[in-house]
PDB file of C-alpha atoms in Angstrom:
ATOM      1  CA  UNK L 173      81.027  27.783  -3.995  1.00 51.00           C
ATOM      2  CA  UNK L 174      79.591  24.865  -3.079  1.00 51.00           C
ATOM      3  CA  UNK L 175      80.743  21.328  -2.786  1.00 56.00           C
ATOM      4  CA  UNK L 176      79.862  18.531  -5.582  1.00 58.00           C
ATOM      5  CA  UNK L 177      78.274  16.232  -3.244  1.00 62.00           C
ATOM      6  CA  UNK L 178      76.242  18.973  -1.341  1.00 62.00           C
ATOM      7  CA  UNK L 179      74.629  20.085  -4.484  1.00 55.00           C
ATOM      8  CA  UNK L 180      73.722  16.323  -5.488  1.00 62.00           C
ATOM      9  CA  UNK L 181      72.541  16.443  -1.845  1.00 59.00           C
ATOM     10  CA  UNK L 182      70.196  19.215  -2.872  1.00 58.00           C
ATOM     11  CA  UNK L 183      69.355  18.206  -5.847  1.00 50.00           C
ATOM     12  CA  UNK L 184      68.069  14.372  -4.651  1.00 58.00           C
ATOM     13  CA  UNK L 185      66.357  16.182  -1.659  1.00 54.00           C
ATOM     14  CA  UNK L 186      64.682  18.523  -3.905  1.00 54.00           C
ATOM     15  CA  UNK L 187      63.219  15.597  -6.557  1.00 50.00           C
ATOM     16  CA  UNK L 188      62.235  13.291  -3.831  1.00 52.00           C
ATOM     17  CA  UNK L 189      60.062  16.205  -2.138  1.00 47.00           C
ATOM     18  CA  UNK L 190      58.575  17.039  -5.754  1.00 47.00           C
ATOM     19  CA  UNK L 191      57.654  13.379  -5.947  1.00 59.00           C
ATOM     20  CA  UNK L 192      56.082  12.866  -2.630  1.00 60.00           C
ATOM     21  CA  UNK L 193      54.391  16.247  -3.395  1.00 58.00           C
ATOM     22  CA  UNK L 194      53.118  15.103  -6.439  1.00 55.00           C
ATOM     23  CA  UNK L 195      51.541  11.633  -5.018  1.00 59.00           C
ATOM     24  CA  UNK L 196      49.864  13.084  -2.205  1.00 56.00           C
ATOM     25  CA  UNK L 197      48.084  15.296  -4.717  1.00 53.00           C
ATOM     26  CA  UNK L 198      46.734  12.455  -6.962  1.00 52.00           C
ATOM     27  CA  UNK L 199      46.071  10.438  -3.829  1.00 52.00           C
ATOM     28  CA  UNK L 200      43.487  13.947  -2.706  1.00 54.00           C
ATOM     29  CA  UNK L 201      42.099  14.568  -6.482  1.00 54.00           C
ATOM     30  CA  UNK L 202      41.138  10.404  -6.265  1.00 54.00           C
ATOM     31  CA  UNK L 203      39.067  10.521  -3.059  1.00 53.00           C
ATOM     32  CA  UNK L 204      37.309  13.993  -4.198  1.00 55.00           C
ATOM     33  CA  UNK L 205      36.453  12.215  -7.582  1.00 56.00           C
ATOM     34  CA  UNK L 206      35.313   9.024  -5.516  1.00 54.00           C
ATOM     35  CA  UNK L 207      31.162   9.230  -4.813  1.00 52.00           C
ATOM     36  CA  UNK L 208      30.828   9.236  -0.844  1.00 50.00           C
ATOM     37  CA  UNK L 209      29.774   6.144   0.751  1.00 48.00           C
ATOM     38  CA  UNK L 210      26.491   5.854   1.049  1.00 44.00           C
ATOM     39  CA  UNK L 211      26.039   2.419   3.390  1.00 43.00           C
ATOM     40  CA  UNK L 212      24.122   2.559   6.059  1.00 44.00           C
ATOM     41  CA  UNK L 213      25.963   1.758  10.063  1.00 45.00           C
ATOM     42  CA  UNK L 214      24.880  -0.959  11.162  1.00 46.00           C
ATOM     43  CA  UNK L 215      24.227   0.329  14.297  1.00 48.00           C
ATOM     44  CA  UNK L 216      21.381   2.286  12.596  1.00 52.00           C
ATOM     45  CA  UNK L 217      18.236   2.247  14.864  1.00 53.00           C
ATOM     46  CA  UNK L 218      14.858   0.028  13.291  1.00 53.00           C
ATOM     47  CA  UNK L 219      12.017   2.253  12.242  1.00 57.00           C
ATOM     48  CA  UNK L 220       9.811   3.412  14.604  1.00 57.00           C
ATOM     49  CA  UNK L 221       6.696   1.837  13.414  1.00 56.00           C
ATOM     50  CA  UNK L 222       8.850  -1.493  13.200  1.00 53.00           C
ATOM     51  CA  UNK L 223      10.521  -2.607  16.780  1.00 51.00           C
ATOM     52  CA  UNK L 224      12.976  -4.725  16.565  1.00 48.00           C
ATOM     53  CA  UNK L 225      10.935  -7.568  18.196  1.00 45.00           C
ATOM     54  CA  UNK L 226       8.104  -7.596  15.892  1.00 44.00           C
ATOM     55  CA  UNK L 227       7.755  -8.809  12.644  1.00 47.00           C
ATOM     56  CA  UNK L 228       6.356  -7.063   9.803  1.00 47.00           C
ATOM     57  CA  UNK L 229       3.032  -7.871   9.097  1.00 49.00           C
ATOM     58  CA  UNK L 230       2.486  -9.128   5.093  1.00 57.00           C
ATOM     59  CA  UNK L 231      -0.360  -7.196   3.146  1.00 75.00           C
ATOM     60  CA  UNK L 232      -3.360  -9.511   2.337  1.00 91.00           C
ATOM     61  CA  UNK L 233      -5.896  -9.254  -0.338  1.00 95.00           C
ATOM     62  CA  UNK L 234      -9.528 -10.812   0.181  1.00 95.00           C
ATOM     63  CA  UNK L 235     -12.202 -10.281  -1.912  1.00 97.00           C
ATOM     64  CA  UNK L 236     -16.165 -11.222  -1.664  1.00 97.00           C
ATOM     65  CA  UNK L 237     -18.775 -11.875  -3.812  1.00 96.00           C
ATOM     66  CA  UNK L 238     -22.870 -11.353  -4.305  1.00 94.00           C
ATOM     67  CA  UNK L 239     -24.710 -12.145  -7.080  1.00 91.00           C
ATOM     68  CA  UNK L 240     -27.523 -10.200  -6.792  1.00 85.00           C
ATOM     69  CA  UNK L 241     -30.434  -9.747  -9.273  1.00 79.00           C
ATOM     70  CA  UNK L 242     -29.310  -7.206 -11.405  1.00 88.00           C
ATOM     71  CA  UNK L 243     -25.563  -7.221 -10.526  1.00 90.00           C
ATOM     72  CA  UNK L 244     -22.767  -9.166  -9.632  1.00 93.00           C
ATOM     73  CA  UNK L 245     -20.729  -7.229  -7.591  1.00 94.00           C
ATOM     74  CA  UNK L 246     -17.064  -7.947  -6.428  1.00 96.00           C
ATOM     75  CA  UNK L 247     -15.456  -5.695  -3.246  1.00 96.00           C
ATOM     76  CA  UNK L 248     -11.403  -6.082  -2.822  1.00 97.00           C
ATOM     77  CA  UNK L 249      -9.980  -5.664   0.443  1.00 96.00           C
ATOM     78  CA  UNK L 250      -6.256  -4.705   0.496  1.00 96.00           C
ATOM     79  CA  UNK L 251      -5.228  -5.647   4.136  1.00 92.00           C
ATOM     80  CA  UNK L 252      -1.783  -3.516   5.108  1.00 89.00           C
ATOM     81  CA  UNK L 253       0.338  -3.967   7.931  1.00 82.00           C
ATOM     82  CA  UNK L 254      -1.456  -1.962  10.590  1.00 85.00           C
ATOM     83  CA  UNK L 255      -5.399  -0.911  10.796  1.00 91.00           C
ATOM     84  CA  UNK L 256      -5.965   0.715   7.271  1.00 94.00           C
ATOM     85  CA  UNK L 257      -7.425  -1.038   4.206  1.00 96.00           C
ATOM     86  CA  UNK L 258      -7.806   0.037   0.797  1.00 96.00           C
ATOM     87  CA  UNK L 259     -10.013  -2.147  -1.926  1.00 96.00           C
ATOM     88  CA  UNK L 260     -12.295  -1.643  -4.958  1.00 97.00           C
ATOM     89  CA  UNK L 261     -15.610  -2.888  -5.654  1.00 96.00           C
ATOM     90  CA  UNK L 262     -16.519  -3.928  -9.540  1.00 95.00           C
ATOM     91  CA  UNK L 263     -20.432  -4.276 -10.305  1.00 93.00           C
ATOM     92  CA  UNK L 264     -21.300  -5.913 -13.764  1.00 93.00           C
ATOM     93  CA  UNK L 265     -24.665  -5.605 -15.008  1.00 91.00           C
ATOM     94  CA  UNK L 266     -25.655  -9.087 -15.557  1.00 91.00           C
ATOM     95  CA  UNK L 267     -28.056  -8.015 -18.224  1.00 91.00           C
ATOM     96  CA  UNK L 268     -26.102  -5.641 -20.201  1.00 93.00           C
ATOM     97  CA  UNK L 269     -22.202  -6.740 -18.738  1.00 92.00           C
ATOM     98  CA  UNK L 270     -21.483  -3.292 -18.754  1.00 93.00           C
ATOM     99  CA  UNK L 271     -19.201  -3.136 -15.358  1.00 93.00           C
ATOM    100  CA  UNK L 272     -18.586   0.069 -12.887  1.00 93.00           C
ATOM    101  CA  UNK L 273     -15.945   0.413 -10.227  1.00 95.00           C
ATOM    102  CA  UNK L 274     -15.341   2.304  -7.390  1.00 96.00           C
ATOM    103  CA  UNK L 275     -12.096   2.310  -5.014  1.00 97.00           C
ATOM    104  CA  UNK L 276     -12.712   2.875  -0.967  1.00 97.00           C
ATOM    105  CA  UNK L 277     -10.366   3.464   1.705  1.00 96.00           C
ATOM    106  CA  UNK L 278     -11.035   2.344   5.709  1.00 96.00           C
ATOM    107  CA  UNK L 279      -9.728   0.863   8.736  1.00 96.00           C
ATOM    108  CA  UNK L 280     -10.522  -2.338  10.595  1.00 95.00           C
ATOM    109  CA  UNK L 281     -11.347  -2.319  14.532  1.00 94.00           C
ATOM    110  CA  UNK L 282     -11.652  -6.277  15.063  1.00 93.00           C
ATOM    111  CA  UNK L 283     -14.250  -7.471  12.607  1.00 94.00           C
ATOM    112  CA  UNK L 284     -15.813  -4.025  11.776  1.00 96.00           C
ATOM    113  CA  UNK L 285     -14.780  -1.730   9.021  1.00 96.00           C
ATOM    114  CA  UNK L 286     -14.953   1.446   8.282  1.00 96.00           C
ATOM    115  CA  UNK L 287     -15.541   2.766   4.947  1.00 96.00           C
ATOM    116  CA  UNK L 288     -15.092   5.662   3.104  1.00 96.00           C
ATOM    117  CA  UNK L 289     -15.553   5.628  -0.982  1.00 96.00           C
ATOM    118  CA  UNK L 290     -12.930   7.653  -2.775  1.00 96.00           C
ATOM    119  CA  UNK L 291     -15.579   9.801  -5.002  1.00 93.00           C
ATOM    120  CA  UNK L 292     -18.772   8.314  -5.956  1.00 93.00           C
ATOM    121  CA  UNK L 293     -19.365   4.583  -4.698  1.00 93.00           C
ATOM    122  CA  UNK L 294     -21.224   2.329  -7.400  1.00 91.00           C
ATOM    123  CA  UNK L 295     -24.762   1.335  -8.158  1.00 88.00           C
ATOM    124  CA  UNK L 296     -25.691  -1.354  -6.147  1.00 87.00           C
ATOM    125  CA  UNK L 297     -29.688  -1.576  -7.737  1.00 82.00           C
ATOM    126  CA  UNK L 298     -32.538   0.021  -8.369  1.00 82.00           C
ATOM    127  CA  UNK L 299     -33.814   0.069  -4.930  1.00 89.00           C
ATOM    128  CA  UNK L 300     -30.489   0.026  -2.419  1.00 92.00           C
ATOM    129  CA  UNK L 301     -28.153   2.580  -1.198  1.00 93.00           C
ATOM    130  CA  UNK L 302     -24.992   2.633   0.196  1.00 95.00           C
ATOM    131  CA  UNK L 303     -25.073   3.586   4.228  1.00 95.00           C
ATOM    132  CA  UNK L 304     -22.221   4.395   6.383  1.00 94.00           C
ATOM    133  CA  UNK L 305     -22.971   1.751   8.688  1.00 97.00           C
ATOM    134  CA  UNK L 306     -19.546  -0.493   9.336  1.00 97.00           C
ATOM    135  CA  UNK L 307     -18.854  -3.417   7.543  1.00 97.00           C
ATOM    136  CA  UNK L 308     -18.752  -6.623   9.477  1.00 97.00           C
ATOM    137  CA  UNK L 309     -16.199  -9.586   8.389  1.00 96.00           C
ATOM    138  CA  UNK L 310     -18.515 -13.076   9.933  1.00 95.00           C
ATOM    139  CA  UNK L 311     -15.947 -15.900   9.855  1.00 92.00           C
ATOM    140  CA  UNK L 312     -18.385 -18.129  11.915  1.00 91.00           C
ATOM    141  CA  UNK L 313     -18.750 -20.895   9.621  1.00 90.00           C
ATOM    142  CA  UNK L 314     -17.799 -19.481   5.772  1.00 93.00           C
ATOM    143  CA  UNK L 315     -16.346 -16.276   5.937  1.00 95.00           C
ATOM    144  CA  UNK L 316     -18.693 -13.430   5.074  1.00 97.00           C
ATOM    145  CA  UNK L 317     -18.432  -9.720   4.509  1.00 97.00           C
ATOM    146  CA  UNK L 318     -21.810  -7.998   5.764  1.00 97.00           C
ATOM    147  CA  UNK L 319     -22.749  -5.015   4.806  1.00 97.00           C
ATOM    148  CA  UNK L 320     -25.996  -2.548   5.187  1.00 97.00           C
ATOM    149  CA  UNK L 321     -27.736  -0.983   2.829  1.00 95.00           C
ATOM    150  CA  UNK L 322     -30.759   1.492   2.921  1.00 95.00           C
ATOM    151  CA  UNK L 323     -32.723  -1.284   0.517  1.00 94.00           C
ATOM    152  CA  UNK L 324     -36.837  -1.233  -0.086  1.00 93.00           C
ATOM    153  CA  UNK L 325     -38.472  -3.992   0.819  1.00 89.00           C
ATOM    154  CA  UNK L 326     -40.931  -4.530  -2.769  1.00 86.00           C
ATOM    155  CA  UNK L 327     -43.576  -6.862  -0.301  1.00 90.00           C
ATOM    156  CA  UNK L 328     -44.052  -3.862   2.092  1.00 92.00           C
ATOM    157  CA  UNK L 329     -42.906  -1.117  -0.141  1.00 92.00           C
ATOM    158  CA  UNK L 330     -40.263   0.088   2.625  1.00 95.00           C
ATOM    159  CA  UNK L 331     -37.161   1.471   3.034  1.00 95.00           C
ATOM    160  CA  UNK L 332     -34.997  -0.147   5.925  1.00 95.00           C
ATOM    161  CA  UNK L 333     -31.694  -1.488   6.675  1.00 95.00           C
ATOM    162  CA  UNK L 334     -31.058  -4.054   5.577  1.00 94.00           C
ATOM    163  CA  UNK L 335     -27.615  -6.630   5.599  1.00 95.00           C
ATOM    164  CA  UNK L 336     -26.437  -8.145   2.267  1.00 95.00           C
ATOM    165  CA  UNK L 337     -23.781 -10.549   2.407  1.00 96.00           C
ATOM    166  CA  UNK L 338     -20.869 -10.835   0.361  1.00 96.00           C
ATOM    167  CA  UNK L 339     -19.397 -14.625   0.509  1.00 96.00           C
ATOM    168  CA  UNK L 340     -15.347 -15.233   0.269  1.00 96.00           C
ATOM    169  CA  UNK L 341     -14.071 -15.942  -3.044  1.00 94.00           C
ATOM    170  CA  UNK L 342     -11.137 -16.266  -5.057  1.00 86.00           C
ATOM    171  CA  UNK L 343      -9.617 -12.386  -6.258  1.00 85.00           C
ATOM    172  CA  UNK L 344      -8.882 -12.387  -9.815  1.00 73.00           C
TER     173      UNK L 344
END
């Protein structure tokens, strides 16, 4: 038989490892109920297309104006950080103020841009067309977007290139 204070021995042993037991398992349930941390190091290394010496570049959002003689027509430029441009251009019948829109993607190369229309591009009169000549931004003096058109000429009753310009103005 065995000894009173042996078996108390035992028998605090015994409780104090079922306690300990039991702790340890809350403490492992709590950190597999806890969502993982989801912070980013700070060591983590800047974007590729954003060195750590350069700032980023804010977009910027010009837009030019021509009243013609049967529109008034309004072209958006959407300026990113980079070469690419996005923008809209909005022509309202001055007669009838019906208005039709068109949205155009391109990139810049100094002061040219290119242009492509995303589906149809607007009306721009009876007697112009749209070519895919590049755009020219003029900032000699007050800033002017130039563009070509395939326009007849009514005093020699030809077709030819021909630049219309499209003065800065406020974007609404």
């Amino acid at each position: 038989m065995q000894s009173p204070s042996n078996l108390k021995t035992f028998l605090t042993a015994s409780l104090a490892l079922c306690i300990i037991s039991c702790n340890n398992s809350k403490k492992e349930k709590d950190e597999k109920e806890k969502p993982a941390d989801t912070t980013v190091a700070t060591t983590t290394p800047p974007p590729a297309d954003n060195p750590p010496d350069t700032a980023m570049q804010s977009a910027e959002q010009k837009c030019y104006r021509n009243d013609g003689l049967k529109y008034s027509t309004v072209i958006t430029i959407n300026y990113s950080a980079g070469a690419d441009v996005t923008g809209s251009i909005v022509n309202q019948d001055l007669e009838t103020d019906k208005k039709e829109a068109a949205k155009f993607t391109g990139t810049v190369t100094g002061d040219k841009l290119t242009v492509k229309f995303v589906g149809k591009p607007p009306v721009m009169g009876a007697a112009s067309e749209w070519t895919d000549k590049p755009w020219t931004i003029n900032k000699s003096g007050k800033e002017k977007l130039i563009i070509v058109f395939n326009a007849k000429n009514y005093d020699t009753n030809k077709w030819a290139h021909t630049d219309y310009e499209f003065e800065l103005s406020g974007c609404k």
